[in-house]
Short mmCIF file of C-alpha atoms (C1' of nucleotides) in Angstrom, two decimals:
data_model
loop_
_atom_site.label_atom_id
_atom_site.label_comp_id
_atom_site.label_asym_id
_atom_site.label_seq_id
_atom_site.Cartn_x
_atom_site.Cartn_y
_atom_site.Cartn_z
CA MET A 721 -31.40 6.56 31.80
CA ASN A 722 -31.87 6.86 28.07
CA PRO A 723 -31.32 3.36 26.69
CA VAL A 724 -30.12 4.63 23.35
CA GLU A 725 -27.65 7.14 24.73
CA ASN A 726 -26.23 5.18 27.56
CA ARG A 727 -26.10 1.61 26.41
CA GLY A 728 -23.77 0.99 23.53
CA VAL A 729 -23.61 -2.32 21.73
CA VAL A 730 -20.62 -3.32 23.81
CA SER A 731 -22.45 -3.13 27.10
CA ILE A 732 -25.48 -4.91 25.64
CA LEU A 733 -23.22 -7.78 24.63
CA HIS A 734 -21.63 -7.67 28.04
CA ASP A 735 -24.95 -8.26 29.75
CA MET A 736 -25.98 -11.01 27.39
CA MET A 737 -22.78 -12.94 27.03
CA ARG A 738 -19.04 -12.49 26.73
CA THR A 739 -17.00 -9.50 27.82
CA PRO A 740 -14.77 -8.09 25.08
CA ILE A 741 -11.10 -8.26 26.02
CA ARG A 742 -10.79 -4.54 25.38
CA GLU A 743 -13.18 -3.94 28.28
CA VAL A 744 -11.57 -6.56 30.49
CA LEU A 745 -8.17 -4.95 30.21
CA GLN A 746 -9.54 -1.52 31.07
CA SER A 747 -10.88 -2.76 34.39
CA ASP A 748 -9.37 -1.30 37.54
CA SER A 749 -10.44 -4.06 39.88
CA PRO A 750 -10.65 -7.87 39.88
CA VAL A 751 -13.85 -9.53 38.62
CA PRO A 752 -15.27 -12.61 40.35
CA GLU A 753 -16.68 -14.28 37.24
CA ILE A 754 -16.42 -13.39 33.60
CA LEU A 755 -16.97 -15.01 30.19
CA ILE A 756 -14.25 -14.58 27.57
CA GLU A 757 -14.46 -15.88 24.02
CA GLY A 758 -11.89 -15.58 21.27
CA TRP A 759 -9.10 -17.25 19.36
CA VAL A 760 -5.91 -18.75 20.73
CA ARG A 761 -2.81 -16.83 19.74
CA THR A 762 -0.38 -19.09 21.56
CA LYS A 763 -0.32 -21.56 24.40
CA ARG A 764 2.44 -22.60 26.78
CA ASP A 765 1.98 -25.83 28.71
CA SER A 766 3.62 -26.99 31.86
CA LYS A 767 2.91 -30.08 33.93
CA ALA A 768 0.54 -28.35 36.33
CA PHE A 769 -1.14 -25.74 34.08
CA SER A 770 -1.27 -24.00 30.71
CA PHE A 771 -0.99 -20.36 29.75
CA ILE A 772 -3.33 -19.47 26.89
CA GLU A 773 -3.07 -16.14 25.06
CA VAL A 774 -6.54 -15.22 23.80
CA ASN A 775 -7.42 -12.48 21.33
CA ASP A 776 -10.96 -11.51 20.31
CA GLY A 777 -10.12 -8.65 17.98
CA SER A 778 -11.63 -6.02 20.26
CA CYS A 779 -8.14 -4.64 20.82
CA LEU A 780 -4.54 -5.41 19.98
CA SER A 781 -3.68 -6.95 23.34
CA ASN A 782 -4.20 -10.57 24.19
CA LEU A 783 -5.63 -11.75 27.48
CA GLN A 784 -3.65 -14.38 29.37
CA VAL A 785 -5.70 -17.29 30.66
CA VAL A 786 -4.26 -19.69 33.22
CA ALA A 787 -5.82 -23.14 32.99
CA ASP A 788 -4.98 -25.55 35.82
CA ALA A 789 -4.36 -29.16 34.85
CA THR A 790 -6.94 -30.22 37.42
CA LEU A 791 -9.75 -28.47 35.47
CA ASP A 792 -12.60 -30.68 34.28
CA GLY A 793 -12.00 -31.43 30.62
CA TYR A 794 -8.40 -30.18 30.68
CA ALA A 795 -7.20 -33.07 28.52
CA GLU A 796 -9.96 -32.60 25.92
CA SER A 797 -10.31 -28.83 25.85
CA VAL A 798 -6.96 -27.32 26.83
CA LEU A 799 -4.19 -29.69 25.79
CA PRO A 800 -5.30 -29.91 22.13
CA LEU A 801 -5.52 -26.12 21.72
CA THR A 802 -3.25 -24.79 19.00
CA THR A 803 -2.82 -21.34 17.52
CA GLY A 804 -6.02 -20.35 15.75
CA ALA A 805 -8.46 -22.46 17.78
CA SER A 806 -11.57 -20.76 19.13
CA ILE A 807 -12.42 -21.05 22.80
CA SER A 808 -14.85 -20.02 25.47
CA ILE A 809 -13.53 -19.45 28.98
CA ARG A 810 -15.38 -18.83 32.18
CA GLY A 811 -13.13 -17.66 34.96
CA LYS A 812 -12.22 -14.99 37.44
CA MET A 813 -10.08 -12.04 36.60
CA VAL A 814 -7.22 -11.56 39.03
CA GLU A 815 -3.99 -9.61 39.15
CA SER A 816 -1.33 -11.46 37.25
CA GLN A 817 1.49 -13.04 39.18
CA GLY A 818 3.75 -12.79 36.18
CA LYS A 819 5.31 -9.80 34.48
CA GLY A 820 3.99 -8.51 31.20
CA GLN A 821 0.32 -8.04 31.98
CA LYS A 822 -1.74 -6.55 34.75
CA TRP A 823 -4.71 -8.90 34.62
CA GLU A 824 -5.16 -12.55 33.81
CA ILE A 825 -8.01 -15.02 33.93
CA GLN A 826 -7.93 -17.98 36.28
CA ALA A 827 -10.06 -20.40 34.31
CA LEU A 828 -12.98 -22.16 35.97
CA SER A 829 -13.93 -23.87 32.72
CA VAL A 830 -12.51 -23.94 29.22
CA GLU A 831 -14.39 -25.12 26.16
CA MET A 832 -12.75 -25.51 22.78
CA LEU A 833 -15.37 -24.28 20.31
CA GLY A 834 -13.41 -25.07 17.17
CA ALA A 835 -10.04 -26.74 16.82
CA ALA A 836 -7.51 -25.31 14.37
CA GLU A 837 -5.94 -27.90 12.14
CA GLY A 838 -2.17 -28.27 12.31
CA ASP A 839 -1.59 -26.37 9.09
CA PHE A 840 -3.10 -23.11 10.37
CA PRO A 841 -0.89 -20.69 8.47
CA LEU A 842 -0.51 -17.83 10.96
CA GLN A 843 2.40 -18.03 13.32
CA LYS A 844 3.69 -15.82 16.04
CA LYS A 845 6.76 -14.92 14.04
CA GLY A 846 7.18 -12.70 11.05
CA HIS A 847 5.25 -13.29 7.87
CA SER A 848 5.81 -11.40 4.67
CA MET A 849 3.05 -9.02 3.59
CA GLU A 850 2.89 -10.93 0.31
CA PHE A 851 2.10 -14.18 2.08
CA LEU A 852 -0.51 -12.52 4.28
CA ARG A 853 -2.19 -11.11 1.16
CA SER A 854 -2.51 -14.65 -0.13
CA ILE A 855 -4.52 -15.54 2.99
CA ALA A 856 -6.69 -12.42 3.10
CA HIS A 857 -9.44 -14.45 4.80
CA LEU A 858 -7.18 -15.19 7.78
CA ARG A 859 -4.93 -12.14 7.99
CA PRO A 860 -7.37 -10.10 10.12
CA ARG A 861 -6.39 -12.52 12.89
CA SER A 862 -2.84 -11.18 12.89
CA ASN A 863 -1.83 -8.28 15.12
CA LEU A 864 -1.03 -6.03 12.20
CA PHE A 865 -4.20 -6.54 10.19
CA GLY A 866 -6.44 -6.53 13.24
CA ALA A 867 -4.99 -3.13 14.03
CA VAL A 868 -5.30 -1.88 10.44
CA PHE A 869 -8.95 -2.79 10.19
CA ARG A 870 -9.85 -1.38 13.58
CA VAL A 871 -8.27 1.90 12.48
CA ARG A 872 -10.09 1.66 9.14
CA SER A 873 -13.40 1.31 10.95
CA ARG A 874 -12.66 4.20 13.28
CA MET A 875 -11.57 6.48 10.44
CA ALA A 876 -14.77 5.70 8.51
CA TYR A 877 -16.77 6.62 11.58
CA SER A 878 -14.66 9.71 12.15
CA ILE A 879 -15.19 10.92 8.59
CA HIS A 880 -18.94 10.72 9.02
CA ARG A 881 -18.68 12.43 12.38
CA PHE A 882 -16.57 15.27 10.96
CA PHE A 883 -18.97 16.04 8.14
CA GLN A 884 -22.09 15.51 10.19
CA GLU A 885 -20.76 17.86 12.88
CA GLN A 886 -20.16 20.42 10.14
CA GLY A 887 -23.77 20.06 8.99
CA PHE A 888 -23.04 18.13 5.80
CA VAL A 889 -25.66 15.80 4.32
CA TYR A 890 -24.54 12.30 3.35
CA VAL A 891 -25.55 11.52 -0.23
CA HIS A 892 -25.45 8.10 -1.86
CA THR A 893 -24.32 8.73 -5.40
CA PRO A 894 -24.84 5.86 -7.84
CA ILE A 895 -22.36 3.03 -8.23
CA ILE A 896 -23.62 2.18 -11.71
CA THR A 897 -23.44 5.10 -14.06
CA ALA A 898 -24.28 5.65 -17.70
CA SER A 899 -22.27 8.82 -18.13
CA ASP A 900 -19.95 7.52 -20.77
CA CYS A 901 -16.99 9.61 -19.76
CA GLU A 902 -16.27 11.24 -16.46
CA GLY A 903 -12.74 12.09 -17.34
CA ALA A 904 -11.25 10.30 -14.38
CA GLY A 905 -9.81 7.20 -15.97
CA GLU A 906 -10.61 3.87 -17.56
CA MET A 907 -13.93 2.35 -16.49
CA PHE A 908 -15.37 -1.09 -15.88
CA ARG A 909 -18.34 -1.91 -18.09
CA VAL A 910 -21.49 -3.32 -16.50
CA VAL A 911 -23.11 -6.08 -18.54
CA THR A 912 -25.64 -8.83 -18.03
CA THR A 913 -24.97 -12.38 -19.06
CA ASP A 914 -26.90 -15.40 -20.20
CA GLY A 915 -24.44 -18.10 -19.34
CA GLU A 916 -21.38 -17.16 -21.39
CA GLU A 917 -23.26 -14.77 -23.64
CA ILE A 918 -22.77 -11.09 -22.84
CA ARG A 919 -25.77 -8.97 -23.68
CA LEU A 920 -24.90 -5.81 -25.57
CA GLY A 921 -26.55 -3.37 -27.95
CA ASP A 922 -30.35 -3.68 -28.02
CA GLU A 923 -30.21 -6.20 -25.17
CA GLU A 924 -28.29 -3.83 -22.91
CA PHE A 925 -29.95 -3.89 -19.48
CA PHE A 926 -30.13 -0.11 -19.13
CA GLY A 927 -30.76 0.44 -22.80
CA LYS A 928 -27.28 1.92 -23.22
CA PRO A 929 -23.76 1.19 -22.04
CA SER A 930 -23.26 1.49 -18.29
CA TYR A 931 -20.20 1.46 -16.09
CA LEU A 932 -19.00 1.30 -12.50
CA THR A 933 -18.50 4.79 -11.17
CA VAL A 934 -15.08 6.39 -11.05
CA SER A 935 -16.30 9.31 -8.96
CA GLY A 936 -19.52 10.57 -7.46
CA GLN A 937 -18.53 14.18 -7.93
CA LEU A 938 -20.82 15.24 -10.75
CA GLU A 939 -23.86 13.69 -9.05
CA GLY A 940 -22.63 15.16 -5.77
CA GLU A 941 -22.69 18.62 -7.31
CA THR A 942 -26.37 18.25 -8.11
CA PHE A 943 -27.11 17.63 -4.45
CA ALA A 944 -24.84 20.43 -3.26
CA CYS A 945 -26.89 22.71 -5.51
CA ALA A 946 -29.93 21.82 -3.38
CA LEU A 947 -28.74 20.89 0.12
CA SER A 948 -25.73 23.25 0.16
CA ASN A 949 -23.17 21.03 1.87
CA ILE A 950 -22.99 17.35 1.08
CA TYR A 951 -20.51 14.50 1.07
CA THR A 952 -20.32 11.07 -0.44
CA PHE A 953 -18.41 8.11 0.96
CA GLY A 954 -18.44 4.95 -1.09
CA PRO A 955 -16.61 2.58 -3.39
CA THR A 956 -15.21 3.69 -6.73
CA PHE A 957 -13.68 1.69 -9.54
CA ARG A 958 -10.85 2.31 -11.95
CA ALA A 959 -9.82 -0.08 -14.69
CA GLU A 960 -6.34 1.43 -14.97
CA ASN A 961 -3.57 -1.08 -15.50
CA SER A 962 -1.51 0.39 -12.65
CA HIS A 963 0.97 -1.75 -10.79
CA THR A 964 1.98 0.36 -7.83
CA SER A 965 1.63 0.25 -4.07
CA ARG A 966 -0.79 3.20 -4.18
CA HIS A 967 -3.40 2.02 -6.70
CA ALA A 968 -6.27 -0.43 -6.48
CA SER A 969 -9.05 -1.17 -8.95
CA GLU A 970 -11.68 -0.84 -6.22
CA PHE A 971 -11.22 1.75 -3.52
CA TRP A 972 -13.26 4.03 -1.32
CA MET A 973 -13.50 7.74 -1.74
CA ILE A 974 -14.89 10.63 0.28
CA GLU A 975 -16.13 13.53 -1.82
CA PRO A 976 -17.55 16.61 -0.13
CA GLU A 977 -19.18 19.27 -2.28
CA ILE A 978 -19.88 22.70 -0.87
CA ALA A 979 -22.19 25.33 -2.33
CA PHE A 980 -21.47 29.05 -1.95
CA CYS A 981 -17.81 28.19 -1.55
CA ASP A 982 -14.55 29.11 -3.25
CA LEU A 983 -11.22 27.34 -3.54
CA SER A 984 -9.77 28.96 -0.45
CA ALA A 985 -12.53 27.63 1.81
CA ASP A 986 -12.27 24.27 0.03
CA MET A 987 -8.60 24.07 1.00
CA ASP A 988 -9.46 25.13 4.55
CA LEU A 989 -11.96 22.29 4.76
CA ALA A 990 -9.55 19.67 3.40
CA GLU A 991 -6.85 20.68 5.86
CA ALA A 992 -9.26 20.83 8.79
CA MET A 993 -10.56 17.39 7.89
CA MET A 994 -7.05 15.90 7.76
CA LYS A 995 -6.21 17.37 11.14
CA TYR A 996 -9.48 16.17 12.63
CA LEU A 997 -8.96 12.62 11.39
CA VAL A 998 -5.36 12.45 12.52
CA ALA A 999 -6.25 13.88 15.93
CA ASP A 1000 -9.02 11.32 16.33
CA ALA A 1001 -6.73 8.45 15.33
CA LEU A 1002 -4.18 9.57 17.90
CA GLU A 1003 -6.84 9.74 20.55
CA SER A 1004 -8.95 6.69 19.72
CA CYS A 1005 -6.47 4.24 18.22
CA LEU A 1006 -3.34 4.89 20.22
CA GLU A 1007 -2.63 1.27 21.07
CA ASP A 1008 -2.81 0.27 17.40
CA LEU A 1009 -0.80 3.29 16.27
CA THR A 1010 1.86 2.50 18.85
CA PHE A 1011 2.11 -0.96 17.33
CA PHE A 1012 2.55 0.52 13.83
CA ASP A 1013 5.12 2.97 15.16
CA LYS A 1014 7.12 0.11 16.64
CA PHE A 1015 6.91 -2.50 13.87
CA ILE A 1016 5.88 -0.83 10.62
CA ASP A 1017 6.91 2.80 10.51
CA LYS A 1018 9.18 4.16 13.21
CA GLY A 1019 8.41 7.81 13.85
CA LEU A 1020 4.77 7.47 12.77
CA ILE A 1021 3.29 8.91 15.93
CA SER A 1022 5.50 11.96 16.09
CA ARG A 1023 4.78 12.61 12.42
CA LEU A 1024 1.02 12.37 13.04
CA GLU A 1025 1.35 14.65 16.04
CA SER A 1026 3.05 17.27 13.92
CA VAL A 1027 0.29 16.98 11.30
CA ARG A 1028 -2.23 17.53 14.07
CA ASP A 1029 -0.40 20.46 15.67
CA ARG A 1030 1.44 22.33 12.92
CA SER A 1031 -0.18 24.33 10.16
CA PHE A 1032 0.09 23.02 6.60
CA GLU A 1033 1.93 24.83 3.84
CA ARG A 1034 0.10 26.29 0.88
CA VAL A 1035 1.75 27.31 -2.40
CA SER A 1036 0.50 28.04 -5.87
CA TYR A 1037 1.58 25.75 -8.66
CA THR A 1038 3.61 28.65 -10.09
CA GLU A 1039 5.47 29.12 -6.81
CA ALA A 1040 5.97 25.38 -6.47
CA VAL A 1041 7.60 25.25 -9.90
CA LYS A 1042 9.90 28.13 -8.89
CA ILE A 1043 10.85 26.37 -5.66
CA LEU A 1044 11.64 23.16 -7.51
CA GLN A 1045 13.64 24.94 -10.20
CA ALA A 1046 15.62 26.87 -7.57
CA SER A 1047 16.22 23.75 -5.47
CA GLY A 1048 19.39 22.68 -7.23
CA GLU A 1049 18.02 19.15 -6.93
CA LYS A 1050 18.76 16.69 -9.76
CA PHE A 1051 15.33 15.42 -10.86
CA GLU A 1052 14.83 12.61 -13.30
CA TYR A 1053 12.08 14.62 -14.99
CA PRO A 1054 12.68 18.32 -15.56
CA VAL A 1055 10.45 20.84 -13.83
CA GLU A 1056 8.61 22.86 -16.42
CA TYR A 1057 5.64 25.16 -16.11
CA GLY A 1058 2.68 23.52 -17.80
CA HIS A 1059 3.56 19.94 -16.87
CA ASN A 1060 2.13 17.90 -14.06
CA LEU A 1061 4.29 17.65 -10.96
CA GLN A 1062 6.00 14.27 -10.93
CA SER A 1063 6.08 11.99 -7.90
CA GLU A 1064 9.67 13.03 -7.22
CA HIS A 1065 8.69 16.70 -7.31
CA GLU A 1066 5.83 16.18 -4.88
CA ARG A 1067 8.14 14.25 -2.60
CA TYR A 1068 10.71 17.03 -2.65
CA LEU A 1069 8.08 19.60 -1.66
CA THR A 1070 6.56 17.61 1.20
CA GLU A 1071 9.55 15.68 2.44
CA THR A 1072 12.48 18.04 1.89
CA HIS A 1073 11.43 21.62 1.26
CA PHE A 1074 8.45 22.01 3.60
CA ASN A 1075 8.62 18.72 5.48
CA CYS A 1076 4.89 18.80 6.15
CA PRO A 1077 1.59 18.37 4.29
CA THR A 1078 1.42 20.91 1.50
CA THR A 1079 -1.46 22.15 -0.60
CA VAL A 1080 -0.60 23.16 -4.16
CA PHE A 1081 -3.23 25.26 -5.95
CA ASP A 1082 -3.99 27.12 -9.20
CA TYR A 1083 -2.77 24.62 -11.78
CA PRO A 1084 -2.41 25.32 -15.50
CA LYS A 1085 -5.73 24.92 -17.22
CA GLU A 1086 -4.46 22.49 -19.85
CA ILE A 1087 -3.61 19.67 -17.43
CA LYS A 1088 -6.92 19.69 -15.53
CA PRO A 1089 -10.48 18.48 -16.30
CA PHE A 1090 -13.26 20.53 -17.88
CA TYR A 1091 -15.28 21.20 -14.74
CA MET A 1092 -12.62 23.20 -12.88
CA ARG A 1093 -13.18 26.93 -12.62
CA THR A 1094 -11.03 29.15 -14.83
CA ASN A 1095 -9.17 31.82 -12.86
CA ASP A 1096 -9.16 35.48 -13.80
CA ASP A 1097 -5.72 35.11 -15.38
CA GLY A 1098 -7.32 32.85 -18.00
CA LYS A 1099 -4.34 30.48 -17.75
CA THR A 1100 -4.93 28.61 -14.52
CA VAL A 1101 -7.84 26.84 -12.87
CA ALA A 1102 -8.94 26.88 -9.23
CA ALA A 1103 -7.63 23.40 -8.49
CA MET A 1104 -5.81 22.10 -5.45
CA ASP A 1105 -3.95 18.98 -4.43
CA LEU A 1106 -3.11 18.20 -0.82
CA LEU A 1107 0.20 16.35 -0.77
CA VAL A 1108 1.46 14.45 2.25
CA PRO A 1109 4.93 13.08 2.97
CA GLY A 1110 5.35 9.45 1.98
CA ILE A 1111 2.12 9.14 0.01
CA GLY A 1112 1.94 12.09 -2.35
CA GLU A 1113 -1.50 13.24 -3.41
CA ILE A 1114 -4.12 12.34 -0.84
CA VAL A 1115 -6.75 14.96 -1.71
CA GLY A 1116 -7.55 16.45 -5.10
CA GLY A 1117 -10.14 19.16 -5.43
CA SER A 1118 -11.27 22.31 -7.15
CA GLN A 1119 -13.75 25.10 -7.36
CA ARG A 1120 -16.21 24.11 -10.05
CA GLU A 1121 -16.96 26.24 -13.08
CA GLU A 1122 -20.35 27.79 -12.30
CA ARG A 1123 -20.54 30.14 -15.33
CA LEU A 1124 -22.64 28.56 -18.06
CA ASP A 1125 -20.79 30.08 -21.00
CA VAL A 1126 -17.33 29.27 -19.63
CA LEU A 1127 -18.35 25.69 -18.81
CA ARG A 1128 -19.71 25.19 -22.31
CA ALA A 1129 -16.49 26.52 -23.81
CA ASN A 1130 -14.44 24.20 -21.59
CA MET A 1131 -16.52 21.19 -22.59
CA ALA A 1132 -16.03 22.04 -26.23
CA ALA A 1133 -12.29 22.41 -25.65
CA HIS A 1134 -12.24 18.93 -24.09
CA ASN A 1135 -14.25 17.49 -27.00
CA LEU A 1136 -17.18 16.56 -24.77
CA ASP A 1137 -20.69 16.27 -26.14
CA GLU A 1138 -22.89 18.61 -24.16
CA ALA A 1139 -25.86 16.29 -24.69
CA ASP A 1140 -24.20 13.72 -22.42
CA TYR A 1141 -24.02 16.27 -19.63
CA SER A 1142 -27.28 18.15 -20.04
CA TRP A 1143 -28.22 17.55 -16.43
CA TYR A 1144 -24.83 18.82 -15.30
CA VAL A 1145 -25.15 21.92 -17.44
CA ASP A 1146 -28.65 22.50 -16.07
CA LEU A 1147 -27.13 23.26 -12.68
CA ARG A 1148 -25.63 26.36 -14.32
CA ARG A 1149 -28.92 27.30 -16.00
CA TYR A 1150 -31.09 27.23 -12.89
CA GLY A 1151 -29.72 29.17 -9.95
CA SER A 1152 -26.04 28.53 -10.43
CA VAL A 1153 -23.82 29.16 -7.42
CA PRO A 1154 -20.10 29.13 -6.82
CA HIS A 1155 -19.24 25.74 -5.38
CA ALA A 1156 -16.21 23.59 -4.68
CA GLY A 1157 -15.28 20.15 -3.45
CA PHE A 1158 -12.60 17.54 -3.26
CA GLY A 1159 -11.95 13.82 -3.23
CA LEU A 1160 -10.08 12.01 -0.50
CA GLY A 1161 -8.80 8.51 -1.17
CA PHE A 1162 -9.82 6.58 1.91
CA GLU A 1163 -7.10 3.93 1.55
CA ARG A 1164 -4.44 6.58 1.04
CA LEU A 1165 -5.61 8.24 4.23
CA LEU A 1166 -5.24 4.88 5.97
CA MET A 1167 -1.75 4.38 4.57
CA PHE A 1168 -0.85 7.79 5.91
CA VAL A 1169 -2.38 7.18 9.35
CA THR A 1170 -1.06 3.63 9.83
CA GLY A 1171 2.27 3.87 8.02
CA VAL A 1172 1.36 0.73 6.05
CA ALA A 1173 3.21 1.06 2.75
CA ASN A 1174 0.93 -0.85 0.36
CA ILE A 1175 -2.68 -0.02 -0.47
CA ARG A 1176 -3.40 -3.78 -0.69
CA ASP A 1177 -2.82 -3.99 3.04
CA VAL A 1178 -5.35 -1.38 4.17
CA ILE A 1179 -8.38 -2.75 2.29
CA PRO A 1180 -9.90 -6.08 3.36
CA PHE A 1181 -9.95 -7.81 -0.02
CA PRO A 1182 -7.84 -5.87 -2.50
CA ARG A 1183 -8.67 -5.84 -6.20
CA THR A 1184 -5.77 -5.04 -8.49
CA PRO A 1185 -5.08 -5.84 -12.15
CA GLY A 1186 -4.97 -9.63 -12.45
CA SER A 1187 -6.18 -10.26 -8.91
CA ALA A 1188 -9.70 -10.44 -7.47
CA GLU A 1189 -9.35 -13.30 -5.00
CA PHE A 1190 -11.85 -13.98 -2.24
"C1'" U B 144 2.09 -0.07 -20.79
"C1'" C B 145 7.55 0.50 -19.58
"C1'" C B 146 11.99 -0.54 -16.34
"C1'" U B 147 14.13 -3.47 -12.25
"C1'" C B 148 14.22 -7.38 -8.68
"C1'" U B 149 12.44 -12.15 -7.19
"C1'" G B 150 10.46 -17.61 -7.07
"C1'" U B 151 14.23 -23.78 -2.42
"C1'" A B 152 9.79 -27.51 3.41
"C1'" G B 153 3.30 -24.85 5.81
"C1'" C B 154 6.19 -19.86 6.91
"C1'" U B 155 11.07 -16.91 6.92
"C1'" C B 156 15.42 -17.89 4.56
"C1'" A B 157 20.64 -20.19 3.68
"C1'" G B 158 22.89 -23.13 -0.19
"C1'" C B 159 24.91 -20.44 -6.14
"C1'" G B 160 28.08 -26.64 -10.85
"C1'" G B 161 29.35 -32.47 -7.40
"C1'" U B 162 24.19 -37.26 -2.72
"C1'" A B 163 18.67 -30.95 -0.53
"C1'" G B 164 19.80 -27.42 4.93
"C1'" A B 165 18.47 -24.20 9.39
"C1'" G B 166 15.01 -21.56 12.41
"C1'" C B 167 9.90 -21.16 13.23
"C1'" G B 168 5.24 -23.84 12.71
"C1'" G B 169 3.09 -29.37 13.14
"C1'" G B 170 3.58 -34.28 15.96
"C1'" U B 171 5.76 -37.01 20.36
"C1'" G B 172 8.16 -36.75 25.09
"C1'" G B 173 10.33 -33.66 29.05
"C1'" C B 174 10.75 -29.23 32.08
"C1'" U B 175 9.53 -24.38 33.94
"C1'" G B 176 4.43 -18.61 36.74
"C1'" U B 177 5.25 -18.86 31.38
"C1'" U B 178 4.87 -14.70 27.92
"C1'" A B 179 8.35 -14.52 20.07
"C1'" A B 180 9.15 -19.69 26.68
"C1'" C B 181 12.90 -23.62 26.86
"C1'" C B 182 15.23 -28.87 25.89
"C1'" A B 183 15.17 -33.60 23.09
"C1'" C B 184 13.29 -36.57 19.23
"C1'" U B 185 10.28 -36.76 14.74
"C1'" A B 186 7.41 -36.07 10.12
"C1'" G B 187 7.64 -32.79 6.02
"C1'" G B 188 10.68 -30.80 -0.52
"C1'" U B 189 9.70 -33.49 -8.61
"C1'" C B 190 14.38 -26.44 -5.49
"C1'" G B 191 7.76 -21.96 -10.14
"C1'" U B 192 7.11 -24.48 -15.37
"C1'" U B 193 9.23 -25.99 -20.01
"C1'" G B 194 13.40 -26.39 -22.91
"C1'" G B 195 18.79 -25.91 -23.41
"C1'" U B 196 24.33 -26.03 -21.91
"C1'" U B 197 27.20 -29.82 -19.03
"C1'" C B 198 29.90 -36.23 -17.39
"C1'" G B 199 26.72 -33.84 -13.67
"C1'" A B 200 21.99 -28.15 -12.77
"C1'" A B 201 18.40 -25.69 -7.02
"C1'" C B 202 22.89 -23.20 -8.94
"C1'" C B 203 24.59 -21.29 -15.85
"C1'" C B 204 21.31 -19.76 -20.42
"C1'" A B 205 16.30 -18.90 -22.85
"C1'" A B 206 11.11 -18.59 -22.87
"C1'" C B 207 6.78 -18.70 -20.12
"C1'" C B 208 3.96 -18.27 -15.43
"C1'" G B 209 3.46 -16.14 -10.47
"C1'" G B 210 5.00 -12.31 -6.79
"C1'" A B 211 7.20 -7.55 -5.53
"C1'" G B 212 9.29 -2.52 -6.24
"C1'" G B 213 9.56 1.88 -9.29
"C1'" A B 214 7.61 5.06 -13.51
"C1'" G B 215 3.31 6.85 -16.02
"C1'" C B 216 -1.97 7.70 -14.73
"C1'" C B 217 -4.46 9.04 -10.58
"C1'" A B 218 -7.28 8.91 -5.27
#
RNA sequence: UCCUCUGUAGCUCAGCGGUAGAGCGGGUGGCUGUUAACCACUAGGUCGUUGGUUCGAACCCAACCGGAGGAGCCA
């Protein structure tokens, strides 16, 4: 037996110490003796025994422990247990006599590891999302947030698996950057301090102004022009003063970059990736998704199934404008060629007209950044946005301008100083190739997969304007 | 940055000019193979802050502070 292949972390832990509740509940036969450790979700006492609901975060379900009043230490270790306390239970797993669960633990010993004081804020009943955000250090102990962060972990793994299976190389693009403008929004400045004094100018740590990255794309392109297919997956930062449920100042982004690739293949990849991730969530996180479907977003699972099974729609920006203008719909903002699609327009396309994820491509040149490839019509660029119902834009990508002269002209048109991008221009001077890529907002993917409506509730410790708690 | 809504017990909320309420959670006791358990008792609040109107303000008005939703920008 190959120890690496056949012994995951879970079974190593199993041998050494506790059994995760996830494994316990999957058992198909009773177990004579087992060690369970976790946190008390609720306890119901009677004269002769107590029922303790234990959760260890390994899955959504709790494990019911029956502790007889005759147990050694019952008065010290069982009676004082309140919601939130941590405990260690040795016992035997037997078929439950009650309804509601297949297995339960008949405790042989119970040890309270840490009591929870009486003001433990999490209860069994409904809390508002706003309150839970204010206790971000404790909210992972709730059903909802436990589920969200298990799905987050799985989706991160699944993203790596997708790209690795496709032969992509994972590249760590820098988090601190000195490119003074990447065209993707307001940036956070990186400075050093001496007490209160901020060091600028000659004292600047890097010798010039530096910032937190807003995108790893440009650096990613340099690696694609060497390793062919690469992806990045890391944190990005935007200092935009946005107050919406879809924006955070710190968020994670996945940015593949593919050499020898055009926009059409780029769109194929984005759609295949979405389907792969949704299919994996449905397969690997079904218990958690079922919980979201029931309590957060009714219809979530059938919507995800249709994303997995049905093909996406694809329309050019020009066609999309025609569809919107012909819709007879009363929009707050008029639909006009040459303007960005508004949220309401995107919603109409994905939620009413097509009722499925939709990729819009070939946008007018004027509303897109300098690095996007100019199409033969001279008016549009090879850009694409993948829009999904309920969220809007989840993926934004393009074929990059690989022609040196056209790129230079575009940079001039955007008032960019070529000297700041000499390394980027070099890619077009030495063995330039057609290439394309896109960015996927990881939190937006999670909102889509979980049905959670606010980006602050799919990232462990959200950073938004005016708020960087914890 | 703009527009809208909101702030009462630890939590979720009711009260909307006349002596601060409920449910949950906490504590105490009881009862039951219980499972958002149940029953009884109990503790817990300068009604976001400041100012104003009024005989009287949680309630009406203003400003400020916090929270949320939407727009723009984007991922």
